[in-house]
JSON list of C-alpha atoms in Angstrom, two decimals:
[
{"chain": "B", "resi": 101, "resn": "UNK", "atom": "CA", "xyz": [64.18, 30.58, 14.89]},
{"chain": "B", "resi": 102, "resn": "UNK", "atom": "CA", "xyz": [66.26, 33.50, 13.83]},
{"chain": "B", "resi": 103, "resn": "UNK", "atom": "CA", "xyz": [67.18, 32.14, 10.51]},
{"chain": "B", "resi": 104, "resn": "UNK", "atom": "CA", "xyz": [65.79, 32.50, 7.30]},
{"chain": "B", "resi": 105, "resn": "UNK", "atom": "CA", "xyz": [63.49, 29.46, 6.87]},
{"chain": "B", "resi": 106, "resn": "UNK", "atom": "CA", "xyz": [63.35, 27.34, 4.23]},
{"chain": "B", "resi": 107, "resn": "UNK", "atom": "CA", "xyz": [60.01, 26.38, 2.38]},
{"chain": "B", "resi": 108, "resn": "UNK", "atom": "CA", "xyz": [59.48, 23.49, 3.92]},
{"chain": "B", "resi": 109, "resn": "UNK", "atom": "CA", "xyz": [59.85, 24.91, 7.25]},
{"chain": "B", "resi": 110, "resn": "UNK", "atom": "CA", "xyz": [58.10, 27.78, 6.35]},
{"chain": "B", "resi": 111, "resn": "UNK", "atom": "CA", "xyz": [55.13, 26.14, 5.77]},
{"chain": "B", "resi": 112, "resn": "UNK", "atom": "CA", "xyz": [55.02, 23.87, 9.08]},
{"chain": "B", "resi": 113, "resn": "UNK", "atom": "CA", "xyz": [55.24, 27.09, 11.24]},
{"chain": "B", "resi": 114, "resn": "UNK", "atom": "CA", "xyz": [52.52, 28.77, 9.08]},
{"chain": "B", "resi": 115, "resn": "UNK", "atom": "CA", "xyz": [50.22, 25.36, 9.65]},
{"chain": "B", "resi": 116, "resn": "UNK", "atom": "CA", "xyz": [50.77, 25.40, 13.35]},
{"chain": "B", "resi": 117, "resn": "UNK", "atom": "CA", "xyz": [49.87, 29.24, 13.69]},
{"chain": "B", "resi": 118, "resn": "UNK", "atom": "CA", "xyz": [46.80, 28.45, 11.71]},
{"chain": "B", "resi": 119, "resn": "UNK", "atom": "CA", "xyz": [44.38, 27.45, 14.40]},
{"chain": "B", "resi": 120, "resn": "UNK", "atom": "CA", "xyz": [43.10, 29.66, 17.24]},
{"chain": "B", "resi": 121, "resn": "UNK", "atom": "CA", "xyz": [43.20, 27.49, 19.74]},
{"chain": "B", "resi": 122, "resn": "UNK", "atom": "CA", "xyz": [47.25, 27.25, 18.85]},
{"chain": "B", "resi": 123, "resn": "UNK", "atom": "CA", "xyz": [47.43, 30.39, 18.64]},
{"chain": "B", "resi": 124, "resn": "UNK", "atom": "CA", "xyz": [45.72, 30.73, 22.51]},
{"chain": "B", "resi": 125, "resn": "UNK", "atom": "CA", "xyz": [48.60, 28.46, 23.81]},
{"chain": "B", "resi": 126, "resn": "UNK", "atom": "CA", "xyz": [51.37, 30.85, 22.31]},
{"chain": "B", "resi": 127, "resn": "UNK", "atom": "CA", "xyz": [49.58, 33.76, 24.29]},
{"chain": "B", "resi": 128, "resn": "UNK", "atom": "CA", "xyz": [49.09, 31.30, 27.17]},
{"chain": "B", "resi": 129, "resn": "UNK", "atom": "CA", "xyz": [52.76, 30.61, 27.11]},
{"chain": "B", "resi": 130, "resn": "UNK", "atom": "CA", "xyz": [53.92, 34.03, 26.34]},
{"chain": "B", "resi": 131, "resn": "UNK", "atom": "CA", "xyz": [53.46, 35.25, 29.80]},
{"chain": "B", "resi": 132, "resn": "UNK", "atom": "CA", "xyz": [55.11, 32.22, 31.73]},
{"chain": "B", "resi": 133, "resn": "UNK", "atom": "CA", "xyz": [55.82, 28.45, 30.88]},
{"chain": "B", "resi": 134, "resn": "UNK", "atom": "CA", "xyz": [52.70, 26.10, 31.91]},
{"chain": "B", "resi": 135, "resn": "UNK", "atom": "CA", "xyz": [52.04, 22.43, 32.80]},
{"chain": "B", "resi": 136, "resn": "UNK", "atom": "CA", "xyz": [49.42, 20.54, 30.63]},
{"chain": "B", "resi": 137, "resn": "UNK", "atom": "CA", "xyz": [46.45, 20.23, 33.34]},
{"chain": "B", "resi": 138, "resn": "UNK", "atom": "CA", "xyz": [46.83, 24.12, 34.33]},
{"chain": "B", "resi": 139, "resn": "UNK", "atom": "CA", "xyz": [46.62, 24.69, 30.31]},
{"chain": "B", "resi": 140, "resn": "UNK", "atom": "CA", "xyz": [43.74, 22.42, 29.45]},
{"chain": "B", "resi": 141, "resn": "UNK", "atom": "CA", "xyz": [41.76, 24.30, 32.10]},
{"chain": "B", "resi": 142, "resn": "UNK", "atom": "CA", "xyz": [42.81, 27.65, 31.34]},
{"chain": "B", "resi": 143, "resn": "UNK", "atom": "CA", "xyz": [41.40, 26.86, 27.68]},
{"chain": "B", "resi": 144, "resn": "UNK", "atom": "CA", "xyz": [38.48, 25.32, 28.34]},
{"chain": "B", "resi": 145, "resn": "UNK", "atom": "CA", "xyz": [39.39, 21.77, 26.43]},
{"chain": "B", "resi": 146, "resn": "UNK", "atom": "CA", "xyz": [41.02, 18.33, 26.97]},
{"chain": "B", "resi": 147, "resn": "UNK", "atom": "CA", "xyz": [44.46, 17.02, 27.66]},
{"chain": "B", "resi": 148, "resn": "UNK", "atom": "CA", "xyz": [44.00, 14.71, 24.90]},
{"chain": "B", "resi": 149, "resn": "UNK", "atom": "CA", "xyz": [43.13, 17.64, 22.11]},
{"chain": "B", "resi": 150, "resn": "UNK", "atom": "CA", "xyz": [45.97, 20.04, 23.81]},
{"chain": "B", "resi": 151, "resn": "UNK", "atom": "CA", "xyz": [48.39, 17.38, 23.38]},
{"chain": "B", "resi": 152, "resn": "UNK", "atom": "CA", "xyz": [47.23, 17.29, 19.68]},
{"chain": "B", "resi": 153, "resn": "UNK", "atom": "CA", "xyz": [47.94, 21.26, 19.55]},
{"chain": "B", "resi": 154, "resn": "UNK", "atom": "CA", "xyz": [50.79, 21.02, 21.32]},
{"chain": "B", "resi": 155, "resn": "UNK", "atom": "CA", "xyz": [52.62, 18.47, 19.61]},
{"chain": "B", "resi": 156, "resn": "UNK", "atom": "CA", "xyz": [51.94, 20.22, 16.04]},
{"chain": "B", "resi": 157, "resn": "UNK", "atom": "CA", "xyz": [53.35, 23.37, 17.63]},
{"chain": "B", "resi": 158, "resn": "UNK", "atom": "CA", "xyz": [56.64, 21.83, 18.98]},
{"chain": "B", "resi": 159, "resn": "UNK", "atom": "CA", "xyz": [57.27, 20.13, 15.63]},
{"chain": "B", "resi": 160, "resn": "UNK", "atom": "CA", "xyz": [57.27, 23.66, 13.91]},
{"chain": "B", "resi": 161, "resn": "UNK", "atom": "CA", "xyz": [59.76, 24.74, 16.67]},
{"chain": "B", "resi": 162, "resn": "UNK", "atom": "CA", "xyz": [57.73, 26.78, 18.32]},
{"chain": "B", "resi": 163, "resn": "UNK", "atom": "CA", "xyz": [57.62, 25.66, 21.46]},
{"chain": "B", "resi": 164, "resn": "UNK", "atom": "CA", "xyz": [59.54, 22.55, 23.93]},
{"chain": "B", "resi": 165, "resn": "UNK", "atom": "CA", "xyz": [58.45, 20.55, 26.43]},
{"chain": "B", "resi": 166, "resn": "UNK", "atom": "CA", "xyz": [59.86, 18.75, 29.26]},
{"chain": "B", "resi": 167, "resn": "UNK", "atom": "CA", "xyz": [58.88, 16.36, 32.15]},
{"chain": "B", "resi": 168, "resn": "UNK", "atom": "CA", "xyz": [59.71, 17.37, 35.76]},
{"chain": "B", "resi": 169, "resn": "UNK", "atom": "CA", "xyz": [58.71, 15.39, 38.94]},
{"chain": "B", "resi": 170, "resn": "UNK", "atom": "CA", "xyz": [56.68, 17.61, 41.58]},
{"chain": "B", "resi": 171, "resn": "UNK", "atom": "CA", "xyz": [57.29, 17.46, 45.03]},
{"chain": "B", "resi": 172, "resn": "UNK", "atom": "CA", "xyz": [54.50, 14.88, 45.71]},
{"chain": "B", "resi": 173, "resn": "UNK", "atom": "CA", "xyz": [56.03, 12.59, 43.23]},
{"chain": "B", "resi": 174, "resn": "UNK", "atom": "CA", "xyz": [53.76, 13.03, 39.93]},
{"chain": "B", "resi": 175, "resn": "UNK", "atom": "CA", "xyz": [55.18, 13.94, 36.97]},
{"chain": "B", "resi": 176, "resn": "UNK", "atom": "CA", "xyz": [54.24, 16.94, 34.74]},
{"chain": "B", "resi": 177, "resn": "UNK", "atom": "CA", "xyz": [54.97, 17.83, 31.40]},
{"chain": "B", "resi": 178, "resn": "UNK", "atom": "CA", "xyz": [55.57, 21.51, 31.07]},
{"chain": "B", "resi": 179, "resn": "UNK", "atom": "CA", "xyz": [55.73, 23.83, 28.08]},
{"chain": "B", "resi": 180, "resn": "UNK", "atom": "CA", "xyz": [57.86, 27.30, 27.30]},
{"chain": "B", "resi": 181, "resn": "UNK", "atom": "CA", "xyz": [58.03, 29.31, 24.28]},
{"chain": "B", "resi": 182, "resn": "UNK", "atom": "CA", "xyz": [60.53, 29.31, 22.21]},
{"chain": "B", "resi": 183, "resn": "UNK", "atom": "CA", "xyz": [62.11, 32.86, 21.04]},
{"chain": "B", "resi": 184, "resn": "UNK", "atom": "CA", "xyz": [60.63, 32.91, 17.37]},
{"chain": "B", "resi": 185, "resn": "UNK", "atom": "CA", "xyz": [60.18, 35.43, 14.57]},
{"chain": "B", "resi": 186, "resn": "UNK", "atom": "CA", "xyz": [58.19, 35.17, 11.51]},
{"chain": "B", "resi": 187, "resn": "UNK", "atom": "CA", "xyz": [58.75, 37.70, 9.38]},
{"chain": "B", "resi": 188, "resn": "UNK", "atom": "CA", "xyz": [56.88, 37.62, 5.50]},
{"chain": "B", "resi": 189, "resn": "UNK", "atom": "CA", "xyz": [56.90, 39.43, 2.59]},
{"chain": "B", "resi": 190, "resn": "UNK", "atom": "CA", "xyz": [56.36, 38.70, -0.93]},
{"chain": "B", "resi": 191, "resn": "UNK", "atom": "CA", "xyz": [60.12, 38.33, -1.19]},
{"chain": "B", "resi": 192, "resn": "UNK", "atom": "CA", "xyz": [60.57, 35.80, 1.60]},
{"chain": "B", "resi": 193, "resn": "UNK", "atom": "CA", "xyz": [57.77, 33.78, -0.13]},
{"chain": "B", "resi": 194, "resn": "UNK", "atom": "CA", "xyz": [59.21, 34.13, -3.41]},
{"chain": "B", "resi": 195, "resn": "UNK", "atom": "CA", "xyz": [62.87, 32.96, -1.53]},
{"chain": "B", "resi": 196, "resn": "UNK", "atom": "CA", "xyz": [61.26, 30.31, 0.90]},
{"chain": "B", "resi": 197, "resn": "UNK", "atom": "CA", "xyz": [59.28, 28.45, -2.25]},
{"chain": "B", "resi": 198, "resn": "UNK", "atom": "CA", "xyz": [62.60, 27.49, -3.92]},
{"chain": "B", "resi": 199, "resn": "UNK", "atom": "CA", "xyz": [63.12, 25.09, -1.63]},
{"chain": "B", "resi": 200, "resn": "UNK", "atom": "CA", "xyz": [59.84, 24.03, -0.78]},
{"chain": "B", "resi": 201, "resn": "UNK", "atom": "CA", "xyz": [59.97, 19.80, -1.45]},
{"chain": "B", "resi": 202, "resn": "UNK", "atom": "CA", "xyz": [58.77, 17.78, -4.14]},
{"chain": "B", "resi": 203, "resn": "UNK", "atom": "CA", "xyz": [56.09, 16.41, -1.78]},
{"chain": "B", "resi": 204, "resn": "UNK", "atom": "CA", "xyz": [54.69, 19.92, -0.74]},
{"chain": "B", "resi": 205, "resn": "UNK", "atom": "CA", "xyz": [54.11, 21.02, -4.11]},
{"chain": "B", "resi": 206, "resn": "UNK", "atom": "CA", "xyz": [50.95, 19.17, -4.87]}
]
């Protein structure tokens, strides 16, 4: 994500880094990639609700996921990082809400 967002997009990565336990995974997943189960119990909470968190946080591009078979044959969905920068100011704002969309503005 190294460049310059748009409103729209903007506002997507600002929803996903707006809830702790999001924000828990990215410091989860900043030291190494992780499978779902290992994640779930390293947080404390469901697959079901880290699938909710996750999902929100690969649509803002934050992070990817993949499925990869173990050696006994069950597969796991795993989750990296993606290299991202977020950088705000008053004039990124001012730039990023010209082309925010019709349907955001309400």
């Amino acid at each position: 994500m190294k460049k310059q967002m748009n409103g729209d997009s903007l506002l997507k990565v600002l929803d996903a880094l707006s809830n702790p336990y999001r924000l828990k995974i990215i410091a989860v997943l900043h030291k190494d990639r992780q499978y779902v189960s290992q994640m779930a119990r390293e947080l404390g909470i469901s697959r079901p609700l880290l699938y909710l968190h996750l999902k929100k946080l690969e649509e803002a591009g934050l992070i990817q996921g993949e499925h990869e078979i173990s050696n006994d044959g069950k597969a796991m969905k795993y989750f990296e990082l993606l290299p991202f920068s977020v950088p705000l100011d008053a004039g990124i704002i001012a730039e990023a809400s010209e082309s925010i969309s019709d349907k955001k503005k309400e």
